[in-house]
XYZ file of C-alpha atoms in Angstrom:
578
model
C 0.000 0.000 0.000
C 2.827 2.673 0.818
C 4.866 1.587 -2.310
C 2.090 1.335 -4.744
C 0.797 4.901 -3.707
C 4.600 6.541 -3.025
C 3.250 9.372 -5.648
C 0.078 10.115 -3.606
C 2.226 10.220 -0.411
C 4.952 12.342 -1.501
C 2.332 14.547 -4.027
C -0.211 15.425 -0.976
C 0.482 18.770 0.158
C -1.286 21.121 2.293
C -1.192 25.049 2.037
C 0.378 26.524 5.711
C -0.872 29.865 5.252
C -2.347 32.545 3.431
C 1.338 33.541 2.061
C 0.756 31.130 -0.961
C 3.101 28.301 -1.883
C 6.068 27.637 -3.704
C 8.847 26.512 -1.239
C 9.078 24.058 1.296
C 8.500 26.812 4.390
C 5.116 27.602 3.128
C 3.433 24.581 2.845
C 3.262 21.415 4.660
C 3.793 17.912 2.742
C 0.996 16.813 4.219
C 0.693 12.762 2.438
C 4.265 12.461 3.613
C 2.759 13.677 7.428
C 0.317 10.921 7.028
C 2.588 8.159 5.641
C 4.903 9.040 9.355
C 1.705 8.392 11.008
C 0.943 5.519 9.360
C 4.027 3.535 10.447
C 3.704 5.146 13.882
C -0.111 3.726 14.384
C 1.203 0.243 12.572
C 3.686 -0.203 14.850
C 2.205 0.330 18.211
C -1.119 -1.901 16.428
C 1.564 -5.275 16.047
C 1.402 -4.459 12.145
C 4.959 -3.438 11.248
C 7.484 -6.488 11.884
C 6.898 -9.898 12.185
C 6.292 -11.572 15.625
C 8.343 -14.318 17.528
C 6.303 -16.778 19.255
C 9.742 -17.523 21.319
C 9.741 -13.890 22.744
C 8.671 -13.115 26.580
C 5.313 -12.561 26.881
C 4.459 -8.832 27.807
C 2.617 -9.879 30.965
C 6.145 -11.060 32.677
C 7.517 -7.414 31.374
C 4.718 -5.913 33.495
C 5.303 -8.163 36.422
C 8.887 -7.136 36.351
C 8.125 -3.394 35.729
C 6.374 -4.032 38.808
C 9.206 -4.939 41.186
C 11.575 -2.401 39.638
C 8.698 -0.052 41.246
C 8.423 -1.567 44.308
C 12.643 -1.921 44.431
C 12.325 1.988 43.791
C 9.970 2.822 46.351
C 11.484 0.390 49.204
C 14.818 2.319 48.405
C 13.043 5.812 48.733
C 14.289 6.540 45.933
C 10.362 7.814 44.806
C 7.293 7.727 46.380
C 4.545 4.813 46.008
C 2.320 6.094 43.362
C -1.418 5.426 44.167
C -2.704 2.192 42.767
C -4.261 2.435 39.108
C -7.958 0.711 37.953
C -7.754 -1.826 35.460
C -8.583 -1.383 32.298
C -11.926 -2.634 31.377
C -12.568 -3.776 27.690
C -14.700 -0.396 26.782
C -11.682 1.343 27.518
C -8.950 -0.798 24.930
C -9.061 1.179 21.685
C -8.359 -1.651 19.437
C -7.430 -5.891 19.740
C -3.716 -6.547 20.670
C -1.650 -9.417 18.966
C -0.934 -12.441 21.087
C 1.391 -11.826 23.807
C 0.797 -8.329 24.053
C -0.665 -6.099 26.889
C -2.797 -2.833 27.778
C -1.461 -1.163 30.820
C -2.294 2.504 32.153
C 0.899 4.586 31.479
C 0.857 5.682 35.207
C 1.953 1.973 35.562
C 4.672 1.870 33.474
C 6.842 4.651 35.328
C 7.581 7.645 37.255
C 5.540 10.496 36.399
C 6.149 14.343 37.124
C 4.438 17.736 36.645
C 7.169 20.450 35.446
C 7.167 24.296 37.104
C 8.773 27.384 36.775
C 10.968 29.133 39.387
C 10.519 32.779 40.188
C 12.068 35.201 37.831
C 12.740 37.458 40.969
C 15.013 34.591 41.883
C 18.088 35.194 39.886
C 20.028 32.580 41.231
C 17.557 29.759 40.094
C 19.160 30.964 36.635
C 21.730 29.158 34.776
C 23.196 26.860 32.180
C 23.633 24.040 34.672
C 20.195 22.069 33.231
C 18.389 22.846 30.438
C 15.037 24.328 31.224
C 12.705 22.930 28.663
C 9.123 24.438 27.642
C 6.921 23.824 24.698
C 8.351 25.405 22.225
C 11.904 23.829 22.904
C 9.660 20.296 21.847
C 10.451 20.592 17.874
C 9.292 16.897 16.043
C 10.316 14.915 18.052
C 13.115 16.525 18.989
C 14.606 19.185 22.099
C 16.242 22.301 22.011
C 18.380 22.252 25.099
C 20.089 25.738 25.001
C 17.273 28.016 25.119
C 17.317 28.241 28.545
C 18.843 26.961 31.371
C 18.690 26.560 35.253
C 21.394 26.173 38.112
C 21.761 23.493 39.907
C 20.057 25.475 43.163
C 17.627 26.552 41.112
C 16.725 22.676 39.786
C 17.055 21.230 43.097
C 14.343 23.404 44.955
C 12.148 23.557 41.835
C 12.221 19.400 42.128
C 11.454 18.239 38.995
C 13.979 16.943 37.559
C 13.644 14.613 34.349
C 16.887 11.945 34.193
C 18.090 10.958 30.929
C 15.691 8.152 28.994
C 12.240 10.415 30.327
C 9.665 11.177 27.698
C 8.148 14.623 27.905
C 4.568 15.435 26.675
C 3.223 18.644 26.360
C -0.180 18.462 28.527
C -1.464 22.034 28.231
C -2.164 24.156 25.019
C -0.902 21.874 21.999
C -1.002 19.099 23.734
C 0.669 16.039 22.340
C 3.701 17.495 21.549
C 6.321 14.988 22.766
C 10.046 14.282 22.690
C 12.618 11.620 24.131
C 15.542 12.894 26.355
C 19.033 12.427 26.534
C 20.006 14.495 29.133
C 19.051 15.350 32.818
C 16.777 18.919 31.978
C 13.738 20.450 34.505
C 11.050 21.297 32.309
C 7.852 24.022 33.014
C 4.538 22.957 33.915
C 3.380 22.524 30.249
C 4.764 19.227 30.608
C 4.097 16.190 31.937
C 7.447 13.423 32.089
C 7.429 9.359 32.959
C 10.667 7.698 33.760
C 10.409 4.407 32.738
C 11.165 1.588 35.534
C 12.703 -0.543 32.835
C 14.306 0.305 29.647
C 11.452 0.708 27.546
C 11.852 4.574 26.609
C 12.487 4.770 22.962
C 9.260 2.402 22.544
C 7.414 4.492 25.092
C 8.167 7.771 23.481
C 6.853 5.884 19.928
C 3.566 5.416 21.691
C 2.959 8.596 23.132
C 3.920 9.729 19.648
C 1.193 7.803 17.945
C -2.312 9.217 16.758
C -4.218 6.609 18.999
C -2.527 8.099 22.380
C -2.714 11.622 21.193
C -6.341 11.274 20.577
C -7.170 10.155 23.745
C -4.666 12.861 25.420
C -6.994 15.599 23.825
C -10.646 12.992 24.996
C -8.830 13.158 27.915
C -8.290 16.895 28.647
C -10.445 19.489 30.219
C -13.221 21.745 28.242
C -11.659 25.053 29.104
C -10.600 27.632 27.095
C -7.046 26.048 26.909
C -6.724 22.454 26.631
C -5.620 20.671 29.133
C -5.123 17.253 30.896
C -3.686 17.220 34.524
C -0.978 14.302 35.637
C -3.695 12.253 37.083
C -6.219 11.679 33.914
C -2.478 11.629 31.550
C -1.433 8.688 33.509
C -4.801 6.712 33.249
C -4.517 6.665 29.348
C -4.237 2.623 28.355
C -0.922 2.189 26.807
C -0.206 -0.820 24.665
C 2.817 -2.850 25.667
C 4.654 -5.600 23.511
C 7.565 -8.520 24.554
C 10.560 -6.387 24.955
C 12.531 -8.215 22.432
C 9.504 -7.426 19.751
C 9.694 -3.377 21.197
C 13.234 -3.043 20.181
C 12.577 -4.587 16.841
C 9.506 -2.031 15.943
C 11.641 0.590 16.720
C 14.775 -0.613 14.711
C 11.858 -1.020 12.019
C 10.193 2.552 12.751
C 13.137 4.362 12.837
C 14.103 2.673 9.567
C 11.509 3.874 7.715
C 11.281 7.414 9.325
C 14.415 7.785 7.792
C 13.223 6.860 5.125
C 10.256 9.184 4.914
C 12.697 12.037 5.658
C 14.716 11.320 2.498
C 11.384 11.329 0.820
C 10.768 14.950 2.360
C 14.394 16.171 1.088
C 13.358 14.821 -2.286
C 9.709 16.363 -2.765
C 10.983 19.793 -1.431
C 14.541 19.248 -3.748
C 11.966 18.607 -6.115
C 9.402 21.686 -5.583
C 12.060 24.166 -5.145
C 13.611 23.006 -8.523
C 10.142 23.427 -10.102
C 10.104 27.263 -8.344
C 13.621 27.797 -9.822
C 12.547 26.691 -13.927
C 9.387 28.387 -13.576
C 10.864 31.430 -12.613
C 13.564 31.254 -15.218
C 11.496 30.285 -17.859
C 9.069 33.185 -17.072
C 11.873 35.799 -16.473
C 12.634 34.919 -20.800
C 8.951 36.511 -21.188
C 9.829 40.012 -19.651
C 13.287 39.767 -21.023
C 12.084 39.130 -24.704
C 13.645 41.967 -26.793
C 11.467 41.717 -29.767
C 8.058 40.008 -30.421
C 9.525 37.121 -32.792
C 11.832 36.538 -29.389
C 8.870 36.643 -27.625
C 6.672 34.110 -29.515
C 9.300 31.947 -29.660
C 9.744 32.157 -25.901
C 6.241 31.667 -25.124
C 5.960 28.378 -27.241
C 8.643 27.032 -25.326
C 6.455 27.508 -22.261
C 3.157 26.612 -23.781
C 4.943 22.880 -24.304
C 5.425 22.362 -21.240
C 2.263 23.963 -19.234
C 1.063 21.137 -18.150
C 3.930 20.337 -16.251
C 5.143 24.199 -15.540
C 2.262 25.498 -13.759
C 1.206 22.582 -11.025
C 1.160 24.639 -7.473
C -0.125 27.796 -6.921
C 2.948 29.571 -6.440
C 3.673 29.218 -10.817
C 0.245 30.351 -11.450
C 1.036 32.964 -9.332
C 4.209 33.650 -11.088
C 2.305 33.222 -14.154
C 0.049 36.148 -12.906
C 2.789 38.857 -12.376
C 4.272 37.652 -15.494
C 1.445 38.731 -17.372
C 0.686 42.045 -15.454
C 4.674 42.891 -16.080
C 4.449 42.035 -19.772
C 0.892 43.948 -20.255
C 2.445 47.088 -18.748
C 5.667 46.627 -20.776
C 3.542 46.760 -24.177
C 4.323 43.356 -25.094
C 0.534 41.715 -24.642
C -1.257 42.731 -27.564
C -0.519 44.447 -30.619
C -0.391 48.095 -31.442
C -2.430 50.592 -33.573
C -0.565 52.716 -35.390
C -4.102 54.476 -35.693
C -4.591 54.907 -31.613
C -4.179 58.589 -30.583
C -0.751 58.710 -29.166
C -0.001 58.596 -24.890
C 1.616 62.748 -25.737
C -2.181 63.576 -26.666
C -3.796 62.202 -24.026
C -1.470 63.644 -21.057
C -2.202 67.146 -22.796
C -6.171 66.594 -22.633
C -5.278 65.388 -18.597
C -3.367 68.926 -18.298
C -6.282 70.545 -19.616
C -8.925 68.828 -17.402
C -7.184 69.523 -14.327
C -6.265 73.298 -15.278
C -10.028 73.422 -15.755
C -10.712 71.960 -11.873
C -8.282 74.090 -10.375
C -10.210 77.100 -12.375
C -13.134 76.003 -10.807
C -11.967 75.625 -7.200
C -12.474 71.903 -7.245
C -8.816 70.840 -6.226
C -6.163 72.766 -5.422
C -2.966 73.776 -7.708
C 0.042 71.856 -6.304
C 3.707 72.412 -6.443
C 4.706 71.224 -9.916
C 7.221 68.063 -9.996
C 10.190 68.291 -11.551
C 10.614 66.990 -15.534
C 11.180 62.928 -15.790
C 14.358 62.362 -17.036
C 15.734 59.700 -20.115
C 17.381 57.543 -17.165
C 14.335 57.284 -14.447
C 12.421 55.455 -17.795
C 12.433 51.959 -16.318
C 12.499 50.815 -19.673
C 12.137 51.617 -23.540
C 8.463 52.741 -24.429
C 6.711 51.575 -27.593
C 5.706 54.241 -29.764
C 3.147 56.210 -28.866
C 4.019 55.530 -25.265
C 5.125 58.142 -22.641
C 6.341 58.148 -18.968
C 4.509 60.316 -16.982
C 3.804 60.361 -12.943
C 0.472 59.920 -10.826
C 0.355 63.632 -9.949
C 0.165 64.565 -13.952
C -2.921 62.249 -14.084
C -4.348 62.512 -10.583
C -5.196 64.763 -7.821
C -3.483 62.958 -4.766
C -4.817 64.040 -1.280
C -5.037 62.468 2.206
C -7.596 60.898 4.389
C -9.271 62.256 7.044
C -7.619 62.097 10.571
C -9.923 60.286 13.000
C -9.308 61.799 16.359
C -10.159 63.864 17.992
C -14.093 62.822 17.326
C -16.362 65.611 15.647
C -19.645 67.367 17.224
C -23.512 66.895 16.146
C -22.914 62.619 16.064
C -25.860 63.112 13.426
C -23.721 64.477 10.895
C -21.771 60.805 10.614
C -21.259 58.777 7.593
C -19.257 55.194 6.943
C -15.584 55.871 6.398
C -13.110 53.343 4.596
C -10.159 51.591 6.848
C -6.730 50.356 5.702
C -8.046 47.073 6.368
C -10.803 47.430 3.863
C -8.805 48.010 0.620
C -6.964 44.776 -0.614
C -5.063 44.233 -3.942
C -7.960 45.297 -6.937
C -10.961 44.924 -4.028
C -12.628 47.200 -1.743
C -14.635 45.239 1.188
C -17.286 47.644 2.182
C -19.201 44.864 4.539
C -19.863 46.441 8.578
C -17.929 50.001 7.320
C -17.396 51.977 10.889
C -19.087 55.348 10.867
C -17.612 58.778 11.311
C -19.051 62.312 13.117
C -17.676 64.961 9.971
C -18.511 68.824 9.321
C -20.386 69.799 6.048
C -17.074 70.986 4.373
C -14.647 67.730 5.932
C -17.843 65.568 3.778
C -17.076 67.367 0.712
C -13.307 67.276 1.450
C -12.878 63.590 2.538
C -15.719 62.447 0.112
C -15.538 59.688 -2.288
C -16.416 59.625 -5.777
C -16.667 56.857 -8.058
C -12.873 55.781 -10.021
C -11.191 57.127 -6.604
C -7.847 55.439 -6.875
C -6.874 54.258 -3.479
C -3.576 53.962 -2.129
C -2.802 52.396 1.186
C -0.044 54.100 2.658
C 1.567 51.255 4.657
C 2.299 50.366 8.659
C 5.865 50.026 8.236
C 5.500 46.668 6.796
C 7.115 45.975 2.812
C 3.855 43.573 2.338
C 1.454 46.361 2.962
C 2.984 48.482 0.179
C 0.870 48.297 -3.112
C -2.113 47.543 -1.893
C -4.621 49.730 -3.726
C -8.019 49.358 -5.656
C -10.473 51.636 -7.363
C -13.602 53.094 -5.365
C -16.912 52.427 -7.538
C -19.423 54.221 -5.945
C -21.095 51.537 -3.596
C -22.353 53.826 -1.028
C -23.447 57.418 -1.340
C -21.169 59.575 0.954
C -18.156 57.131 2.276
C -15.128 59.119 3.849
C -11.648 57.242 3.685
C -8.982 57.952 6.713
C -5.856 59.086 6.880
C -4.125 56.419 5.825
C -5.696 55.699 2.328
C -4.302 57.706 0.049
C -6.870 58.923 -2.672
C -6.234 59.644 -6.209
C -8.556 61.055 -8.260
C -8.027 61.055 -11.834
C -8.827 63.681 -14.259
C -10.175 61.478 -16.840
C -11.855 58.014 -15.231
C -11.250 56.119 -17.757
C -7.509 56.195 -16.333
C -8.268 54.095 -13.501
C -8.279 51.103 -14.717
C -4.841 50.973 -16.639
C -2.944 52.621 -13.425
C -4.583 50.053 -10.751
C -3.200 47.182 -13.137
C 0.190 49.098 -13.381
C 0.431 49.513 -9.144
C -0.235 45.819 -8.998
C 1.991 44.687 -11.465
C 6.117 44.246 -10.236
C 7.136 47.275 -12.220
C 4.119 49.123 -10.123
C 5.029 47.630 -6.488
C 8.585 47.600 -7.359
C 8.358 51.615 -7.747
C 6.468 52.205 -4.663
C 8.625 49.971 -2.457
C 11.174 51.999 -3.897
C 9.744 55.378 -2.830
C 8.307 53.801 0.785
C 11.684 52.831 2.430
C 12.601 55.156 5.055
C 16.050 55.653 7.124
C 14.725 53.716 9.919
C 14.232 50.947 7.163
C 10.107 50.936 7.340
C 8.103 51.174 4.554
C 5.336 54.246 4.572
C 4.041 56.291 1.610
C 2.795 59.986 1.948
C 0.848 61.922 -0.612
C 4.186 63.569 -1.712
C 5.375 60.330 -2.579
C 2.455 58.963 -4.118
C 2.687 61.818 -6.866
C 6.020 60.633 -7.939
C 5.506 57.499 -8.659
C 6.338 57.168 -12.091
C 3.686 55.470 -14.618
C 4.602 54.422 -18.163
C 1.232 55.776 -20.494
C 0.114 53.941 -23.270
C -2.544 55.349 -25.912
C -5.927 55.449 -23.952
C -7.432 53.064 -26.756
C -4.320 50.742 -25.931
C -4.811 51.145 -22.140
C -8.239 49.458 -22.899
C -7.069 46.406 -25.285
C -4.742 45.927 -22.247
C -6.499 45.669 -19.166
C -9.780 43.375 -21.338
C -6.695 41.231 -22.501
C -5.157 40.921 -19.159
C -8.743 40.057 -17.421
C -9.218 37.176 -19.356
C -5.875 35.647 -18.453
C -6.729 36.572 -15.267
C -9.608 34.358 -15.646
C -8.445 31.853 -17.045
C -5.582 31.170 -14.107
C -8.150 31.382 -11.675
C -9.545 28.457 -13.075
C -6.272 26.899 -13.140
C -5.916 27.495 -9.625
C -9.617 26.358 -8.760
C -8.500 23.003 -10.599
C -5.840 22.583 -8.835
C -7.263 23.063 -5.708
C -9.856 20.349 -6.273
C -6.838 17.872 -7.331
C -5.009 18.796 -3.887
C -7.841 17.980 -2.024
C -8.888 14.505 -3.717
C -5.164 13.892 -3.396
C -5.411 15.204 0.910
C -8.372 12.711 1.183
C -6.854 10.268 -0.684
C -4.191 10.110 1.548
C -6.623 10.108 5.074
C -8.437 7.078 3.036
C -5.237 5.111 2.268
C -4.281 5.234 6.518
C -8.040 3.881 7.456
C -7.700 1.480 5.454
C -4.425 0.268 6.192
C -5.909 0.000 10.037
């Protein structure tokens, strides 16, 4: 079953976040995640490695496990632990192979609660023991040197895990589990058992397995944050095989683990290789110095689509691609009949002469002329380079403290958080108190080019989208930036250029400040350069790139609906296997 359905296993993967995909960090190879629990679940079930009807039963482990207790506890060297219920047959999650035994864990050794010493107490501070807490639990693994206590400071905390514990996680993300190799105090997150006999590494392989970590979480308390006290943790059956057969399923698990990480180091070899060619191959697009370069470029790609654009990372690529080559003049062909870009910008002069006339903006301090080297590239004809203040009027939000006087003059304002990339969520807009002349100020009016200024962060920069008129009377705050453009058929062209790499490229550009944050101002926004094709262009361009648009968002639905037959493949191939 694992070999015949390797490509299902390794092919599985599961998005991490929001951030997209395309390397290893961002997603999670999630058939590979199932295949490690697989073998985990087989092995503590008896189905991994053949048994030996010659090997000690488990019941004379347990009767021995219970003298090294007794030993231990006649010795003083721990306390008697209170006696344990058996385990009725309700309570055994599955059937056990012959020779094999349930036992509560609490039975099986020494069990401990971790704390935390004062921080007031400096001297319980050190890098005598490692002081473990969650987050120093990494798969299976510890981080020792995050922090450490002294030997004072161990001692009169008093719990102390020796060398061959297991350590669970028992509140929060509980589950979370690791085998030590060194002495270490730990917080009271954890939970540890000390084995009475040496049966740590098969211990840890069971606490590891979904089974037990199920019934950790059916186990813990319904509060806000999970969690399941030492008593309940130790009353979880554990399953318990001859000794002999423990070391040999976890010779066997450990084999295969190893295994499956090799498998890991190949898939993500593998995806970041497929990043690499699709970015290469794309980059030849952009690069293309003629349109014969350009078509032949493209045919190599179209080949090999199929095989190119497979995550959503390379349609994603594929997506900037396009916006970078449709601002670039190299989507669709010219007309040599098209009113050139030099006609258009004077007809934009005019317009906004005319409003400044009129007294419906105000006349700003000219820029200074664009010069042959701040092109970021050559123009096709007709084409010119101009900036957002020759097409707009850029002007800020309105502040929104301190609050304004009658509250019946208030109307719904835009937030930051309401304009993403192309899309403006108007759904419960907050309301603001305004004057008559901070409504016809702050106003919006439909083809309202918004800009949001950015928190400091480089992923907020370039997020903009175009106001349509959706509700009568919506204010924007201070940190939208609003351009309004003299002729509104403009929008359209410059919201694809600010999206596109050439776009958010510029305004990263402009954003960085000497603390090394990223804000825009008004000011700024104005010089942001914009390269101007012929308005009859502008509109062949945008129609063109929407249905490409279109059509990779129905690559990327596909693909979605693959991933998850290939997720719920992989769930379907463990239940059966148990």
């Amino acid at each position: 079953m694992i070999t015949e359905h390797i490509d299902i296993w390794s092919s599985a993967i599961k998005r991490k976040s929001s951030s997209g995909r395309g390397s290893s960090k961002k997603i999670e190879l999630y058939g590979i995640k199932k295949l490690r629990e697989l073998i985990l679940e087989l092995a503590v079930r008896g189905k991994l490695v053949a048994q030996d009807p010659n090997d000690e039963p488990a019941s004379v482990l347990l009767e021995r496990i219970v003298q090294e207790k007794d030993q231990l506890v006649k010795e003083g060297k721990i306390k008697k632990p209170k006696k344990l219920p058996e385990i009725s047959e309700d309570e055994k999650p599955f059937e056990l192979p012959e020779g094999w035994e349930w036992a509560r864990l609490g039975e099986l050794g020494y069990t401990q609660t971790g704390g935390t010493p004062s921080k007031n107490k400096t001297e319980y501070f050190g890098s005598d023991i490692p002081f473990i807490k969650p987050g120093d639990i990494l798969e299976g693994k510890v981080n020792y040197s995050n922090e450490g206590l002294s030997y004072f400071g161990a001692e009169s905390l008093g719990r102390i895990a020796p060398k061959g514990s297991v350590l669970m996680v028992c509140i929060g993300t509980i589950g979370k589990c690791a085998y030590i190799d060194q002495k270490c105090a730990f917080n009271q997150q954890i939970n540890s058992i000390t084995p009475y006999l040496d049966i740590s590494e098969f211990l840890f392989k069971v606490l590891s397995a979904s089974y037990f970590q199920n019934l950790s979480w059916s186990f813990s308390a319904s509060t806000t944050i999970a969690i399941i006290n030492k008593g309940k943790w130790e009353m979880i059956p554990v399953v318990l095989p001859p000794l002999t057969e423990q070391h040999r399923i976890v010779a066997k698990v450990d084999e295969l683990t190893a295994l499956c990480d090799q498998l890991e180091a190949q898939t993500e070899s593998s995806l970041d290789a497929h990043q690499a060619l699709v970015t290469v191959l794309l980059d030849t697009l952009v690069n293309s110095q003629n349109a014969e370069e350009l078509a032949e470029n493209w045919m190599r790609i179209s080949g090999h689509f199929d095989t190119l654009f497979t995550t959503e990372h390379s349609i994603d690529q594929l997506k900037q691609t396009i916006l970078q080559l449709a601002v670039m003049g190299k989507l669709v062909p010219q007309d040599p009949n098209d009113e050139p870009a030099s006609e258009l910008l004077k007809r934009i002069a005019a317009e906004k002469d005319e409003l400044i006339k009129q007294k419906k903006i105000k006349k700003q301090k000219p820029l200074p002329p664009i010069s042959e080297d701040e092109k970021p590239f050559d123009l096709p004809v007709g084409w010119r380079v101009s900036s957002v203040d020759s097409c707009f009027y850029v002007s800020g939000g309105i502040q929104k403290t301190p609050k304004r006087t009658p509250v019946s003059n208030h109307y719904p304002y835009l937030a930051v958080a309401n304009v993403q990339r192309g899309n403006i969520d108007i759904n419960d807009l907050k309301r603001f108190e305004v004057t008559g002349e901070e409504l016809d100020q702050y106003r919006l009016e439909s083809f309202d080019l918004l800009v949001v200024e950015g928190n400091g962060s480089e992923n907020e920069i370039g997020r903009c989208a175009i106001w349509k008129g959706e509700i009568e009377n919506c204010l924007h705050q201070n940190h939208l930036i609003k351009c309004r453009p003299a002729i509104h058929k403009l929008s359209d062209w410059v919201l694809m250029v600010l999206n596109s790499p050439l776009g958010i490229s510029e305004m990263k550009r402009l954003a960085v400040t000497s603390s090394g944050l990223y804000n825009l101002s008004v000011g700024k926004v104005r010089t942001i350069l914009l390269p101007i094709p012929p308005l009859e262009e502008q509109h062949r361009i945008v129609a063109k790139v929407d249905e490409l648009m279109a059509i990779c968002d129905q690559l990327k639905a596909r693909l979605s609906e693959a991933q998850t037959t290939q997720l719920n493949l992989a769930e379907a191939l463990v239940e059966q296997a148990l």
